Amino acid sequence: MSVSFPLSRGRSTERPKLPVASIPEGMPRESSNPYHNALQQLEIAARHLELDPGLHEVLKSPERELTVRFPVKMDDGTTRIFTGYRVQHNIARGPSKGGLRFSPQTDIDEVRALSMWMTWKCAIVNIPFGGAKGGVVCDPKALSLAELERLTRRYTSEISIVIGPNTDIPAPDMGTNAQTMAWVMDTYSMTAGHTVPAVVTGKPVAIGGSEGRSDATGRGIVCIAGEAIAEFGMKMEGLRVAVQGFGNVGGVAARIFHEKGAKVVAVSDAIGGLYNEEGLDIPALQECANRDGSLTKHTGGVPIDPRKLLELEVDVLVPAAIENQITAENADRIQAKIVIEGANGPTTPTADSILKQRGIFLVPDVLANAGGVVVSYFEWVQDLQFFFWQENEVNSRMEAIMRKSYADVRQMSRNAGVDMRLAAYLIGVKRVADATTIRGIYP
Ligand code: GLU
């Protein structure tokens, strides 16, 4: 039997340096490391909140980090070692919650950042969870279904010492889906000796998933966009929208924008993008993407570079792909009136400052894409009670939470005279800091 080594081998551990234009004095440092960016965002909030330095240290540090290296039998009979992580950033407000990312680019710092963003996200929408995230360094597109199943089951077994319905509840993220969650639930349940649906959310409805979960992140984004455009006196009808990313977040958001009468003029996936001034036929594009594995084969528009899509003159831009898309290099070319962050961490802190100076209204990831984890919370509650809700009830409850959270953040932004990201952080970080203070430090 041959043993080959982790996929990360041979991959440079150095993150690519972001091309930096001249960054004006006093602006945050530009970094492509998401954890550095997450720490910078926290630092800005801590300064505004005049947070006790000890408490700031507590919030900077992920509480628990597990790295696992595990073998998987490949279809060709060889064995490969994979590296996986589960990071629990904070549990002051409840069990930790957050997705599992399968990606060749993931590493411990990305998972740390994503876990910290989950802590703030859950606090901002006021659901009783802390933040966590997991990841496996792998390219899921290069694995067969059987290999993916074996990888998921072994990874679940490795992290089962830290996950559980009362402790830490995974969910889908990039590179994982409802089927992955079904394998996680089944593997965990086999060891427990009974079915534990609440160990994971984003499962298929047939095994305790929630109605509305698969569309929840995209639906929440469109709901938040609706609140934001109303302030600008704009309507959904005819709204010009560009969406970067065509997966479970961008694809669903594009579809719902289209259903509500918006003109989605550009979308892109990992391979390329498509532009049509008159608005793209999103259902047809979706069919094409499902059939061909990419939307780029569709003929209903002209090709556009996904990076250039970000610079289109649109009403609403939704970066819903990966981190570090709006940076110091391109922030001064963004022409959208409103940016609604669908991905986690698509805008660097330096780019944030540039957009703010240029008067572009940005709704941050920790608010804009929280619809997913809100419905994950509903799924967890339904699983614990073995009592399930109708889809319209799920959607309307989620939208009510999103609208209230938007209103709270907007009010904070007005009262404190700060941008929407900082306003969201002032609410989220304070809730977590308060919970920590009220609980006290053990022993
Ligand atoms: N991965 C999603 C996020 O980044 C969902 C997490 C969850 O539902 O727990 O918000």
CSV table of C-alpha atoms in Angstrom, one decimal, residues 31-207:
chain,number,residue,atom,x,y,z
A,31,SER,CA,-3.1,41.8,4.8
A,32,SER,CA,-4.3,38.7,3.0
A,33,ASN,CA,-4.4,36.8,6.2
A,34,PRO,CA,-8.0,36.6,7.3
A,35,TYR,CA,-7.1,36.1,10.9
A,36,HIS,CA,-5.0,39.3,10.9
A,37,ASN,CA,-8.0,41.1,9.4
A,38,ALA,CA,-10.4,39.7,11.9
A,39,LEU,CA,-8.1,40.9,14.7
A,40,GLN,CA,-7.8,44.3,13.2
A,41,GLN,CA,-11.6,44.6,13.0
A,42,LEU,CA,-11.9,43.5,16.6
A,43,GLU,CA,-9.2,46.0,17.6
A,44,ILE,CA,-11.1,48.9,16.1
A,45,ALA,CA,-14.3,47.8,17.9
A,46,ALA,CA,-12.4,47.3,21.2
A,47,ARG,CA,-11.0,50.8,21.0
A,48,HIS,CA,-14.5,52.3,20.4
A,49,LEU,CA,-15.9,50.3,23.3
A,50,GLU,CA,-13.0,51.1,25.5
A,51,LEU,CA,-12.9,47.4,26.2
A,52,ASP,CA,-10.8,46.3,29.2
A,53,PRO,CA,-7.5,45.1,27.8
A,54,GLY,CA,-7.8,41.7,29.6
A,55,LEU,CA,-11.3,41.2,28.1
A,56,HIS,CA,-9.9,42.2,24.7
A,57,GLU,CA,-7.2,39.5,25.1
A,58,VAL,CA,-9.9,36.9,25.9
A,59,LEU,CA,-11.9,37.8,22.7
A,60,LYS,CA,-8.8,37.8,20.5
A,61,SER,CA,-7.9,34.2,21.4
A,62,PRO,CA,-9.8,31.2,20.1
A,63,GLU,CA,-10.7,29.1,23.1
A,64,ARG,CA,-10.0,25.7,21.6
A,65,GLU,CA,-8.2,24.6,18.4
A,66,LEU,CA,-8.0,21.0,17.2
A,67,THR,CA,-5.8,20.0,14.3
A,68,VAL,CA,-6.2,16.4,13.0
A,69,ARG,CA,-4.2,14.4,10.5
A,70,PHE,CA,-6.0,11.4,9.3
A,71,PRO,CA,-5.8,8.7,6.6
A,72,VAL,CA,-8.4,8.1,3.9
A,73,LYS,CA,-8.4,5.1,1.5
A,74,MET,CA,-8.6,6.4,-2.0
A,75,ASP,CA,-10.5,4.7,-4.8
A,76,ASP,CA,-7.2,3.5,-6.5
A,77,GLY,CA,-6.2,1.6,-3.3
A,78,THR,CA,-3.7,4.2,-2.1
A,79,THR,CA,-4.0,5.9,1.3
A,80,ARG,CA,-3.7,9.6,1.7
A,81,ILE,CA,-3.2,11.7,4.8
A,82,PHE,CA,-5.4,14.8,5.1
A,83,THR,CA,-5.3,17.7,7.6
A,84,GLY,CA,-8.4,19.1,9.2
A,85,TYR,CA,-9.2,21.7,11.9
A,86,ARG,CA,-12.0,22.6,14.3
A,87,VAL,CA,-11.6,25.9,16.1
A,88,GLN,CA,-14.0,27.0,18.8
A,89,HIS,CA,-13.5,30.7,19.2
A,90,ASN,CA,-15.9,31.6,22.0
A,91,ILE,CA,-18.7,29.9,24.0
A,92,ALA,CA,-19.7,32.7,26.4
A,93,ARG,CA,-23.2,33.0,24.9
A,94,GLY,CA,-23.9,29.3,24.2
A,95,PRO,CA,-22.6,26.2,22.3
A,96,SER,CA,-20.3,27.1,19.5
A,97,LYS,CA,-21.7,27.1,15.9
A,98,GLY,CA,-20.2,27.3,12.5
A,99,GLY,CA,-19.6,25.6,9.2
A,100,LEU,CA,-17.2,23.1,7.8
A,101,ARG,CA,-15.1,24.2,4.8
A,102,PHE,CA,-13.5,21.7,2.4
A,103,SER,CA,-10.9,23.7,0.4
A,104,PRO,CA,-7.3,23.4,-0.8
A,105,GLN,CA,-6.7,26.9,0.4
A,106,THR,CA,-7.9,26.5,3.9
A,107,ASP,CA,-5.5,26.7,6.8
A,108,ILE,CA,-5.5,27.3,10.6
A,109,ASP,CA,-5.6,31.1,10.3
A,110,GLU,CA,-8.5,31.1,7.9
A,111,VAL,CA,-10.5,28.8,10.3
A,112,ARG,CA,-9.6,31.0,13.2
A,113,ALA,CA,-10.9,34.0,11.4
A,114,LEU,CA,-14.0,32.3,10.3
A,115,SER,CA,-14.7,31.0,13.9
A,116,MET,CA,-14.3,34.6,15.3
A,117,TRP,CA,-16.6,36.0,12.6
A,118,MET,CA,-19.2,33.3,13.7
A,119,THR,CA,-19.0,34.5,17.3
A,120,TRP,CA,-19.8,38.1,16.3
A,121,LYS,CA,-22.5,37.0,13.8
A,122,CYS,CA,-24.4,34.9,16.3
A,123,ALA,CA,-24.2,37.8,18.8
A,124,ILE,CA,-25.3,40.5,16.3
A,125,VAL,CA,-28.5,38.5,15.4
A,126,ASN,CA,-28.8,37.6,19.1
A,127,ILE,CA,-29.0,33.8,18.8
A,128,PRO,CA,-27.7,31.8,21.7
A,129,PHE,CA,-24.5,30.5,20.2
A,130,GLY,CA,-20.8,31.1,20.3
A,131,GLY,CA,-18.6,30.8,17.2
A,132,ALA,CA,-16.6,27.9,15.6
A,133,LYS,CA,-15.5,26.8,12.2
A,134,GLY,CA,-13.9,23.6,10.8
A,135,GLY,CA,-12.0,22.8,7.7
A,136,VAL,CA,-10.3,20.1,5.8
A,137,VAL,CA,-7.5,20.9,3.4
A,138,CYS,CA,-8.7,19.1,0.2
A,139,ASP,CA,-10.2,19.8,-3.2
A,140,PRO,CA,-13.7,18.3,-3.0
A,141,LYS,CA,-14.0,18.6,-6.8
A,142,ALA,CA,-11.1,16.3,-7.3
A,143,LEU,CA,-12.5,13.5,-5.0
A,144,SER,CA,-15.1,10.9,-5.9
A,145,LEU,CA,-18.3,10.7,-3.9
A,146,ALA,CA,-17.1,7.6,-2.1
A,147,GLU,CA,-13.8,9.3,-1.2
A,148,LEU,CA,-15.6,12.4,0.0
A,149,GLU,CA,-17.8,10.2,2.2
A,150,ARG,CA,-14.8,8.3,3.7
A,151,LEU,CA,-13.0,11.6,4.3
A,152,THR,CA,-16.0,13.3,5.9
A,153,ARG,CA,-16.7,10.3,8.2
A,154,ARG,CA,-13.1,10.0,9.3
A,155,TYR,CA,-12.8,13.7,9.9
A,156,THR,CA,-16.1,13.6,11.9
A,157,SER,CA,-14.8,10.8,14.0
A,158,GLU,CA,-11.5,12.7,14.6
A,159,ILE,CA,-13.4,15.9,15.8
A,160,SER,CA,-16.1,14.0,17.6
A,161,ILE,CA,-14.3,14.7,20.9
A,162,VAL,CA,-15.2,18.4,20.6
A,163,ILE,CA,-18.5,18.5,18.7
A,164,GLY,CA,-22.0,17.6,20.0
A,165,PRO,CA,-25.5,19.0,20.2
A,166,ASN,CA,-24.7,20.8,23.5
A,167,THR,CA,-21.2,21.8,22.7
A,168,ASP,CA,-20.4,22.6,19.1
A,169,ILE,CA,-22.7,22.2,16.1
A,170,PRO,CA,-21.2,22.2,12.6
A,171,ALA,CA,-23.0,23.2,9.4
A,172,PRO,CA,-22.2,23.5,5.7
A,173,ASP,CA,-19.8,26.1,4.3
A,174,MET,CA,-17.7,26.2,1.1
A,175,GLY,CA,-17.1,22.8,-0.4
A,176,THR,CA,-19.7,21.0,1.8
A,177,ASN,CA,-23.4,20.6,1.5
A,178,ALA,CA,-26.5,18.8,3.0
A,179,GLN,CA,-25.1,15.4,2.0
A,180,THR,CA,-21.9,16.1,3.9
A,181,MET,CA,-23.9,17.0,6.9
A,182,ALA,CA,-25.9,13.7,6.6
A,183,TRP,CA,-22.6,11.8,6.8
A,184,VAL,CA,-21.5,13.9,9.8
A,185,MET,CA,-24.8,13.2,11.6
A,186,ASP,CA,-24.7,9.5,10.8
A,187,THR,CA,-21.1,9.0,11.8
A,188,TYR,CA,-21.6,10.8,15.1
A,189,SER,CA,-24.8,8.9,15.8
A,190,MET,CA,-23.2,5.5,15.1
A,191,THR,CA,-20.8,6.1,17.9
A,192,ALA,CA,-23.5,7.5,20.2
A,193,GLY,CA,-25.6,4.4,19.6
A,194,HIS,CA,-28.7,6.5,18.8
A,195,THR,CA,-29.7,9.2,16.2
A,196,VAL,CA,-28.4,12.7,17.2
A,197,PRO,CA,-29.9,15.0,14.6
A,198,ALA,CA,-29.0,18.2,16.6
A,199,VAL,CA,-25.2,17.5,16.3
A,200,VAL,CA,-25.2,19.3,12.9
A,201,THR,CA,-27.4,21.7,10.9
A,202,GLY,CA,-28.0,22.1,7.2
A,203,LYS,CA,-29.0,18.4,6.9
A,204,PRO,CA,-31.4,17.1,4.3
A,205,VAL,CA,-35.0,17.6,5.4
A,206,ALA,CA,-35.6,13.8,5.3
A,207,ILE,CA,-33.3,13.3,8.3
